[in-house]
Tab-separated table of C-alpha atoms and ligand atoms in Angstrom:
chain	number	residue	atom	x	y	z
A	244	UNK	CA	93.929	79.681	121.005
A	245	UNK	CA	91.317	81.343	123.220
A	246	UNK	CA	90.728	85.092	123.343
A	247	UNK	CA	89.953	87.065	126.432
A	248	UNK	CA	86.860	88.894	126.587
A	249	UNK	CA	86.113	92.458	127.216
A	250	UNK	CA	85.652	93.864	130.530
A	251	UNK	CA	82.101	95.362	130.818
A	252	UNK	CA	82.196	98.153	128.634
A	253	UNK	CA	80.315	101.266	129.537
A	254	UNK	CA	79.573	102.730	126.043
A	255	UNK	CA	75.952	102.996	125.140
A	256	UNK	CA	74.395	101.730	122.044
A	257	UNK	CA	73.139	105.578	120.374
A	258	UNK	CA	69.844	106.625	119.968
A	259	UNK	CA	69.152	107.399	116.648
A	260	UNK	CA	66.184	108.952	115.130
A	261	UNK	CA	63.281	107.566	113.046
A	262	UNK	CA	64.650	106.721	109.547
A	263	UNK	CA	64.315	109.244	107.090
A	264	UNK	CA	63.361	108.494	103.547
A	265	UNK	CA	66.069	109.324	101.434
A	266	UNK	CA	66.280	110.255	97.644
A	267	UNK	CA	69.483	108.956	96.648
A	268	UNK	CA	72.048	110.978	94.672
A	269	UNK	CA	73.053	109.768	91.216
A	270	UNK	CA	75.969	110.311	90.303
A	271	UNK	CA	76.186	108.214	87.319
A	272	UNK	CA	77.578	104.787	88.540
A	273	UNK	CA	76.051	101.462	87.667
A	274	UNK	CA	74.516	99.112	90.234
A	275	UNK	CA	75.933	95.865	90.375
A	276	UNK	CA	74.050	92.328	88.857
A	277	UNK	CA	74.301	91.671	92.166
A	278	UNK	CA	72.272	94.711	93.329
A	279	UNK	CA	69.614	94.458	90.912
A	280	UNK	CA	68.891	90.489	92.242
A	281	UNK	CA	68.715	91.605	95.406
A	282	UNK	CA	65.267	93.671	94.606
A	283	UNK	CA	64.617	95.624	97.399
A	284	UNK	CA	67.995	96.519	97.910
A	285	UNK	CA	69.691	98.930	95.864
A	286	UNK	CA	72.645	101.319	96.088
A	287	UNK	CA	72.659	105.078	96.860
A	288	UNK	CA	74.901	107.487	96.868
A	289	UNK	CA	74.980	110.622	99.297
A	290	UNK	CA	77.316	113.540	99.266
A	291	UNK	CA	78.001	115.223	103.021
A	292	UNK	CA	79.232	119.015	101.868
A	293	UNK	CA	79.876	121.843	103.636
A	294	UNK	CA	81.687	124.576	101.583
A	295	UNK	CA	84.143	123.163	99.098
A	296	UNK	CA	85.192	120.313	101.741
A	297	UNK	CA	82.548	117.480	100.644
A	298	UNK	CA	83.160	113.585	100.965
A	299	UNK	CA	80.984	110.966	98.773
A	300	UNK	CA	79.369	107.736	100.601
A	301	UNK	CA	77.669	104.351	99.532
A	302	UNK	CA	75.556	101.666	101.350
A	303	UNK	CA	77.292	99.183	99.289
A	304	UNK	CA	79.922	97.737	101.887
A	305	UNK	CA	78.930	101.329	103.877
A	306	UNK	CA	82.132	102.524	101.764
A	307	UNK	CA	83.499	106.043	101.546
A	308	UNK	CA	84.069	106.795	96.981
A	309	UNK	CA	85.143	110.395	97.460
A	310	UNK	CA	86.857	112.636	99.786
A	311	UNK	CA	86.779	116.132	98.020
A	312	UNK	CA	89.212	119.555	99.317
A	313	UNK	CA	91.170	122.372	97.948
A	314	UNK	CA	94.688	122.425	97.721
A	315	UNK	CA	96.837	125.708	98.695
A	316	UNK	CA	95.911	127.013	94.876
A	317	UNK	CA	92.458	126.792	95.629
A	318	UNK	CA	92.191	123.447	92.898
A	319	UNK	CA	89.481	120.743	94.126
A	320	UNK	CA	91.269	117.150	94.360
A	321	UNK	CA	89.877	114.153	95.610
A	322	UNK	CA	92.731	112.741	97.910
A	323	UNK	CA	90.871	109.242	97.959
A	324	UNK	CA	91.368	106.176	95.491
A	325	UNK	CA	88.558	104.311	94.168
A	326	UNK	CA	86.890	102.666	91.098
A	327	UNK	CA	84.487	104.374	88.568
A	328	UNK	CA	81.819	101.909	88.465
A	329	UNK	CA	80.871	100.028	91.722
A	330	UNK	CA	80.511	96.601	90.083
A	331	UNK	CA	84.009	97.083	90.546
A	332	UNK	CA	84.121	97.150	94.361
A	333	UNK	CA	82.114	93.417	94.272
A	334	UNK	CA	85.001	90.873	94.170
A	335	UNK	CA	87.398	93.737	94.979
A	336	UNK	CA	90.224	93.177	97.126
A	337	UNK	CA	91.977	96.262	97.561
A	338	UNK	CA	88.898	97.499	100.208
A	339	UNK	CA	89.041	101.149	98.184
A	340	UNK	CA	87.106	103.344	101.120
A	341	UNK	CA	85.649	99.861	102.415
A	342	UNK	CA	84.669	100.055	106.379
A	343	UNK	CA	86.124	96.201	107.196
A	344	UNK	CA	84.693	93.462	109.375
A	345	UNK	CA	83.376	91.345	111.688
A	346	UNK	CA	87.234	91.431	112.135
A	347	UNK	CA	89.507	93.631	110.218
A	348	UNK	CA	92.979	92.275	109.340
A	349	UNK	CA	93.934	88.770	109.731
A	350	UNK	CA	93.143	85.807	111.532
A	351	UNK	CA	95.720	83.301	111.685
A	352	UNK	CA	94.093	79.970	109.992
A	353	UNK	CA	90.905	81.137	110.013
A	354	UNK	CA	90.019	79.458	113.048
A	355	UNK	CA	89.594	80.362	117.361
A	356	UNK	CA	87.720	79.744	119.731
A	357	UNK	CA	85.325	81.225	122.330
A	358	UNK	CA	84.172	80.054	125.447
A	359	UNK	CA	85.775	76.554	124.426
A	360	UNK	CA	83.572	76.657	121.641
A	361	UNK	CA	85.520	75.999	117.963
A	362	UNK	CA	84.947	78.675	114.511
A	363	UNK	CA	86.220	78.450	111.014
A	364	UNK	CA	86.495	81.132	109.187
A	365	UNK	CA	86.432	82.016	105.563
A	366	UNK	CA	90.311	81.802	104.614
A	367	UNK	CA	90.495	84.122	101.697
A	368	UNK	CA	93.904	84.897	102.131
A	369	UNK	CA	95.887	81.771	101.932
A	370	UNK	CA	95.438	80.174	105.406
A	371	UNK	CA	94.290	82.664	106.945
A	372	UNK	CA	91.029	84.685	107.058
A	373	UNK	CA	91.382	88.591	105.391
A	374	UNK	CA	89.022	91.893	107.045
A	375	UNK	CA	86.160	89.488	107.691
A	376	UNK	CA	86.337	86.963	104.829
A	377	UNK	CA	85.271	86.940	101.438
A	378	UNK	CA	82.011	88.463	102.230
A	379	UNK	CA	82.967	90.542	104.533
A	380	UNK	CA	81.087	94.132	105.546
A	381	UNK	CA	82.602	95.570	102.793
A	382	UNK	CA	80.467	93.225	100.744
A	383	UNK	CA	77.412	93.255	102.026
A	384	UNK	CA	74.464	95.946	101.990
A	385	UNK	CA	73.490	98.359	104.449
A	386	UNK	CA	70.315	100.034	104.843
A	387	UNK	CA	70.326	104.053	105.637
A	388	UNK	CA	69.389	104.075	109.531
A	389	UNK	CA	69.619	108.146	109.851
A	390	UNK	CA	70.117	110.934	107.422
A	391	UNK	CA	70.512	114.777	108.230
A	392	UNK	CA	71.283	117.656	106.280
A	393	UNK	CA	72.313	121.001	106.875
A	394	UNK	CA	75.521	123.216	108.733
A	395	UNK	CA	76.647	119.314	109.818
A	396	UNK	CA	75.543	116.569	107.720
A	397	UNK	CA	75.877	113.140	108.267
A	398	UNK	CA	74.581	109.560	107.700
A	399	UNK	CA	74.272	106.140	109.335
A	400	UNK	CA	74.164	102.929	107.924
A	401	UNK	CA	73.256	99.676	109.593
A	402	UNK	CA	73.388	95.986	108.737
A	403	UNK	CA	73.300	93.163	110.833
A	404	UNK	CA	75.227	89.864	110.390
A	405	UNK	CA	73.354	86.934	111.153
A	406	UNK	CA	74.821	84.071	112.984
A	407	UNK	CA	77.447	82.021	111.231
A	408	UNK	CA	78.185	84.656	108.221
A	409	UNK	CA	81.538	84.081	107.430
A	410	UNK	CA	81.553	81.236	110.042
A	411	UNK	CA	81.799	83.982	112.726
A	412	UNK	CA	79.490	83.362	116.323
A	413	UNK	CA	75.578	85.113	117.071
A	414	UNK	CA	74.107	87.916	114.868
A	415	UNK	CA	75.824	91.262	115.259
A	416	UNK	CA	74.170	94.601	114.962
A	417	UNK	CA	76.831	97.209	112.993
A	418	UNK	CA	75.895	101.230	112.861
A	419	UNK	CA	78.380	103.785	111.104
A	420	UNK	CA	77.874	107.054	111.129
A	421	UNK	CA	80.019	109.468	108.858
A	422	UNK	CA	79.398	112.765	109.473
A	423	UNK	CA	80.886	116.633	108.651
A	424	UNK	CA	81.911	117.542	111.730
A	425	UNK	CA	83.547	121.160	110.795
A	426	UNK	CA	85.067	122.715	108.529
A	427	UNK	CA	87.260	120.252	106.271
A	428	UNK	CA	86.681	117.127	108.889
A	429	UNK	CA	85.022	114.303	109.070
A	430	UNK	CA	84.278	111.440	111.724
A	431	UNK	CA	83.441	108.023	111.563
A	432	UNK	CA	81.710	106.294	114.385
A	433	UNK	CA	81.172	102.652	114.602
A	434	UNK	CA	79.279	100.854	116.744
A	435	UNK	CA	78.513	97.366	117.298
A	436	UNK	CA	76.820	94.750	119.461
A	437	UNK	CA	76.198	90.895	119.663
A	438	UNK	CA	72.688	90.149	119.521
A	439	UNK	CA	73.165	86.543	121.223
A	440	UNK	CA	76.127	84.967	120.966
A	441	UNK	CA	79.602	86.216	122.472
A	442	UNK	CA	81.648	87.527	118.976
A	443	UNK	CA	85.004	88.951	118.197
A	444	UNK	CA	84.498	92.482	116.980
A	445	UNK	CA	86.984	94.749	115.330
A	446	UNK	CA	85.995	96.853	112.706
A	447	UNK	CA	88.432	99.435	110.439
A	448	UNK	CA	88.131	102.208	107.595
A	449	UNK	CA	90.149	100.868	104.830
A	450	UNK	CA	90.526	104.405	103.124
A	451	UNK	CA	93.610	104.687	100.729
A	452	UNK	CA	95.061	108.576	100.701
A	453	UNK	CA	97.026	110.208	98.090
A	454	UNK	CA	96.959	114.160	99.275
A	455	UNK	CA	98.369	114.901	95.551
A	456	UNK	CA	94.584	113.376	94.189
A	457	UNK	CA	93.882	110.398	93.447
A	458	UNK	CA	96.023	108.488	90.225
A	459	UNK	CA	98.755	111.530	90.766
A	460	UNK	CA	102.049	109.611	91.303
A	461	UNK	CA	102.827	107.950	94.410
A	462	UNK	CA	102.772	108.985	98.324
A	463	UNK	CA	106.355	108.421	98.779
A	464	UNK	CA	107.231	111.701	99.087
A	465	UNK	CA	104.616	112.382	101.514
A	466	UNK	CA	105.349	113.465	105.290
A	467	UNK	CA	103.897	110.587	107.049
A	468	UNK	CA	104.056	111.497	111.198
A	469	UNK	CA	102.773	108.241	113.758
A	470	UNK	CA	102.585	108.759	117.220
A	471	UNK	CA	103.596	105.229	118.201
A	472	UNK	CA	106.945	103.900	119.884
A	473	UNK	CA	106.168	100.356	119.232
A	474	UNK	CA	104.673	97.806	116.344
A	475	UNK	CA	103.741	94.528	116.371
A	476	UNK	CA	105.887	92.237	114.193
A	477	UNK	CA	104.430	90.015	111.660
A	478	UNK	CA	105.759	86.771	110.132
A	479	UNK	CA	106.000	85.790	106.559
A	480	UNK	CA	102.381	85.167	106.185
A	481	UNK	CA	101.732	89.259	107.807
A	482	UNK	CA	100.531	87.512	111.418
A	483	UNK	CA	101.658	88.606	114.369
A	484	UNK	CA	104.232	86.701	116.371
A	485	UNK	CA	103.360	88.606	119.519
A	486	UNK	CA	106.329	90.444	120.360
A	487	UNK	CA	105.623	94.014	120.691
A	488	UNK	CA	108.830	95.489	119.046
A	489	UNK	CA	110.484	99.509	119.897
A	490	UNK	CA	110.272	101.407	116.572
A	491	UNK	CA	113.593	103.469	117.375
A	492	UNK	CA	116.529	102.722	115.189
A	493	UNK	CA	114.301	100.776	112.771
A	494	UNK	CA	112.638	101.455	109.123
A	495	UNK	CA	109.106	101.784	111.346
A	496	UNK	CA	109.695	104.997	112.962
A	497	UNK	CA	108.073	108.007	111.817
A	498	UNK	CA	107.577	109.583	115.528
A	499	UNK	CA	109.050	112.501	113.601
A	500	UNK	CA	107.456	113.145	109.938
A	501	UNK	CA	109.375	111.331	107.216
A	502	UNK	CA	108.696	110.147	103.827
A	503	UNK	CA	107.869	106.573	103.265
A	504	UNK	CA	110.033	106.442	100.868
A	505	UNK	CA	113.205	107.195	102.338
A	506	UNK	CA	113.663	103.604	103.911
A	507	UNK	CA	110.601	101.359	102.197
A	508	UNK	CA	113.835	99.753	100.335
A	509	UNK	CA	114.374	97.980	103.832
A	510	UNK	CA	111.049	96.732	104.265
A	511	UNK	CA	110.371	94.006	102.490
A	512	UNK	CA	107.234	94.307	100.500
A	513	UNK	CA	105.972	97.631	101.635
A	514	UNK	CA	105.006	99.005	104.915
A	515	UNK	CA	101.855	97.040	105.737
A	516	UNK	CA	102.374	96.956	109.764
A	517	UNK	CA	100.532	97.474	113.461
A	518	UNK	CA	101.677	100.692	115.512
A	519	UNK	CA	101.271	100.515	119.108
A	520	UNK	CA	99.948	103.977	119.838
A	521	UNK	CA	101.206	106.188	122.349
A	522	UNK	CA	99.503	107.074	125.414
A	523	UNK	CA	96.656	105.345	126.985
A	524	UNK	CA	95.784	101.685	125.644
A	525	UNK	CA	92.619	100.695	126.490
A	526	UNK	CA	90.643	102.111	124.010
A	527	UNK	CA	89.290	104.893	125.959
A	528	UNK	CA	90.131	107.748	125.333
A	529	UNK	CA	90.606	109.713	121.927
A	530	UNK	CA	94.374	110.941	120.536
A	531	UNK	CA	95.935	112.232	118.019
A	532	UNK	CA	96.996	108.955	115.852
A	533	UNK	CA	98.869	110.201	113.016
A	534	UNK	CA	99.701	113.623	110.099
A	535	UNK	CA	100.140	113.225	106.734
A	536	UNK	CA	101.007	116.248	105.079
A	537	UNK	CA	101.895	116.718	101.044
A	538	UNK	CA	104.215	119.856	99.819
A	539	UNK	CA	103.268	120.460	96.668
A	540	UNK	CA	99.479	120.637	97.104
A	541	UNK	CA	100.096	122.207	100.461
A	542	UNK	CA	97.004	119.739	101.982
A	543	UNK	CA	97.848	118.244	105.395
A	544	UNK	CA	95.985	115.461	107.306
A	545	UNK	CA	95.523	115.175	110.835
A	546	UNK	CA	94.178	111.640	112.472
A	547	UNK	CA	92.335	111.244	115.748
A	548	UNK	CA	91.145	107.796	117.313
A	549	UNK	CA	89.932	105.809	120.419
A	550	UNK	CA	91.758	102.157	119.071
A	551	UNK	CA	94.980	100.707	120.733
A	552	UNK	CA	96.242	100.897	116.996
A	553	UNK	CA	97.001	101.686	113.558
A	554	UNK	CA	97.535	99.765	110.392
A	555	UNK	CA	100.273	101.394	108.413
A	556	UNK	CA	99.983	100.454	104.368
A	557	UNK	CA	101.474	101.717	101.482
A	558	UNK	CA	99.410	100.312	98.711
A	559	UNK	CA	101.827	97.770	97.894
A	560	UNK	CA	99.912	95.573	96.298
A	561	UNK	CA	98.488	97.994	94.073
A	562	UNK	CA	99.431	97.302	89.847
A	563	UNK	CA	98.196	100.155	87.654
A	564	UNK	CA	94.781	99.469	88.561
A	565	UNK	CA	92.358	101.247	86.925
A	566	UNK	CA	90.422	103.899	88.986
A	567	UNK	CA	87.651	106.810	89.180
A	568	UNK	CA	88.215	109.182	86.213
A	569	UNK	CA	90.051	106.966	84.490
A	570	UNK	CA	93.270	107.215	86.708
A	571	UNK	CA	95.741	104.264	87.429
A	572	UNK	CA	97.035	103.627	90.521
A	573	UNK	CA	100.470	102.420	90.281
A	574	UNK	CA	102.052	100.531	93.398
A	575	UNK	CA	102.586	102.845	96.999
A	576	UNK	CA	99.624	105.223	95.041
A	577	UNK	CA	97.929	105.393	98.128
A	578	UNK	CA	98.773	104.843	101.745
A	579	UNK	CA	96.406	103.570	104.738
A	580	UNK	CA	95.634	104.030	108.327
A	581	UNK	CA	93.664	101.538	109.583
A	582	UNK	CA	92.680	102.358	113.098
A	583	UNK	CA	91.919	99.093	115.067
A	584	UNK	CA	92.333	96.760	117.939
A	585	UNK	CA	95.660	94.475	117.328
A	586	UNK	CA	95.615	91.870	114.344
A	587	UNK	CA	95.363	88.635	115.488
A	588	UNK	CA	94.263	89.482	119.182
A	589	UNK	CA	92.211	86.235	119.438
A	590	UNK	CA	95.592	84.440	119.084
A	591	UNK	CA	97.644	86.638	121.040
A	592	UNK	CA	96.602	87.176	125.012
A	593	UNK	CA	98.511	89.879	125.739
A	594	UNK	CA	97.032	92.195	123.098
A	595	UNK	CA	93.910	93.620	124.078
A	596	UNK	CA	90.743	91.778	124.130
A	597	UNK	CA	88.350	91.571	121.038
A	598	UNK	CA	85.583	89.648	122.335
A	599	UNK	CA	82.073	90.967	122.728
A	600	UNK	CA	79.117	89.235	124.371
A	601	UNK	CA	75.533	90.371	124.293
A	602	UNK	CA	75.226	93.526	126.227
A	603	UNK	CA	78.059	95.051	125.527
A	604	UNK	CA	78.756	97.975	122.935
A	605	UNK	CA	82.093	98.002	120.566
A	606	UNK	CA	82.949	101.368	119.645
A	607	UNK	CA	85.505	102.972	117.443
A	608	UNK	CA	86.092	106.583	116.485
A	609	UNK	CA	87.812	108.231	113.645
A	610	UNK	CA	88.658	111.936	113.056
A	611	UNK	CA	89.796	113.440	110.009
A	612	UNK	CA	91.263	117.339	109.663
A	613	UNK	CA	92.213	118.729	106.702
A	614	UNK	CA	94.381	122.004	106.764
A	615	UNK	CA	96.659	123.447	104.565
A	616	UNK	CA	100.888	124.197	105.142
A	617	UNK	CA	101.543	127.538	105.279
B	716	NAG	C1	81.386	87.889	92.155
B	716	NAG	O1	81.893	87.023	92.609
B	716	NAG	C2	81.236	86.000	92.792
B	716	NAG	C3	82.035	84.169	93.055
B	716	NAG	O2	81.975	84.301	94.300
B	716	NAG	C4	80.681	85.542	91.116
B	716	NAG	O3	79.856	85.208	91.244
B	716	NAG	C5	79.899	86.965	91.163
B	716	NAG	O4	79.547	86.942	89.124
B	716	NAG	C6	81.164	87.803	91.283
B	716	NAG	N1	80.868	88.799	90.708
B	716	NAG	C7	81.626	90.101	90.055
B	716	NAG	C8	80.673	91.410	89.638
B	716	NAG	O5	82.787	89.857	89.789
B	717	NAG	C1	98.009	75.903	104.565
B	717	NAG	O1	98.175	74.968	105.658
B	717	NAG	C2	99.053	74.028	105.090
B	717	NAG	C3	99.587	73.121	106.325
B	717	NAG	O2	100.255	73.502	107.445
B	717	NAG	C4	100.181	73.728	104.507
B	717	NAG	O3	100.711	73.032	104.162
B	717	NAG	C5	99.895	74.814	103.252
B	717	NAG	O4	100.900	75.400	101.944
B	717	NAG	C6	99.394	76.354	103.357
B	717	NAG	N1	98.983	77.056	102.582
B	717	NAG	C7	98.857	78.452	101.934
B	717	NAG	C8	98.634	78.706	100.780
B	717	NAG	O5	99.813	78.912	102.919
B	718	NAG	C1	99.163	116.639	90.602
B	718	NAG	O1	99.791	117.433	91.775
B	718	NAG	C2	100.439	118.859	91.411
B	718	NAG	C3	100.869	118.868	92.843
B	718	NAG	O2	99.736	119.389	93.707
B	718	NAG	C4	99.608	119.627	90.388
B	718	NAG	O3	100.042	120.747	90.197
B	718	NAG	C5	98.947	118.667	89.190
B	718	NAG	O4	98.092	119.689	88.553
B	718	NAG	C6	98.283	117.466	89.776
B	718	NAG	N1	97.995	116.766	88.664
B	718	NAG	C7	96.502	116.365	88.246
B	718	NAG	C8	96.377	115.750	87.087
B	718	NAG	O5	95.636	116.585	88.918
């Protein structure tokens, strides 16, 4: 039951410029009661734009609220699912656009040991801890550490998680940068650093995509390609069994582009599983993770990352949830590609280790590139 330690990391903690005072871009949303009660902490909305491509993020949960880009006819749509009011993100269990942690995905039984010391984390998913517990990183205020405008705008959010938060050991410093890196592309770079005790860390970005535009039907007809030859199968509670199984000849094979709808009937509940990415699996190299395209809009999304796994989720628990602009998100109305370390690695010694100690730096990089199909 004891997770193994990470090898000494060569990743450096980033040096950031002095905090820039920021005037929040108000886009007519209402701060939740919790925000107002906190007094000093308030909600900010930050738009990053380059030409017609823009994303909007907030410091509540370091959440992505929208990603806007043209289709092949020049019509701009928001292609990520989200709520109209920020208050709807409080206590939300869909994780729309959320930055999840301290440990993304499930921890079996909500317990683990580090250096012989037992820990119990908040069980918010039956007997398991999901996405860091009831008050994970998606349910806290982050502060703005740095904001840069101009050609390649970015924003860095900072959060100090305290010792014992949701049951996790030790304080943890976390930085997340959203940056427009080029035309129609943005990156998410996450860093975490234990302040005192060793702790598991596994962050993920939980944006739901619908390339036709959020609320415009299901993603079952999108073409999805995932560069992975194996998955980590799960039990009925979605806990990995520890096996690593080839996708060849199964409904999980997306090595060549396929519609999720083609074989979803053979996947009880719909897709919600971790793929073992091909190529280097030590989390160092950046590689192509997935390509998603949608024929009627012509939009194509390419995802690159340095992580060993990606959770492919087809919005199985959506049930007409009301979203932005009066949209309703039907079952399979969005898909998630959450790059990550393998789920429940704390209980699977064969999975890449996810425990970091003081002096080690966790890094997770994601690059999203958009284009239009010919
Ligand atoms: C969120 O849940 C807490 C209890 O855990 C409750 O006190 C609070 O009112 C809820 N907030 C919203 C906006 O639903
Ligand atoms: C939690 O685990 C206990 C003991 O294994 C079991 O009896 C109970 O049904 C489980 N609860 C859920 C919600 O899975
Ligand atoms: C839904 O997507 C189709 C195909 O791109 C587009 O023609 C239509 O305008 C979209 N509907 C809405 C409500 O945006």
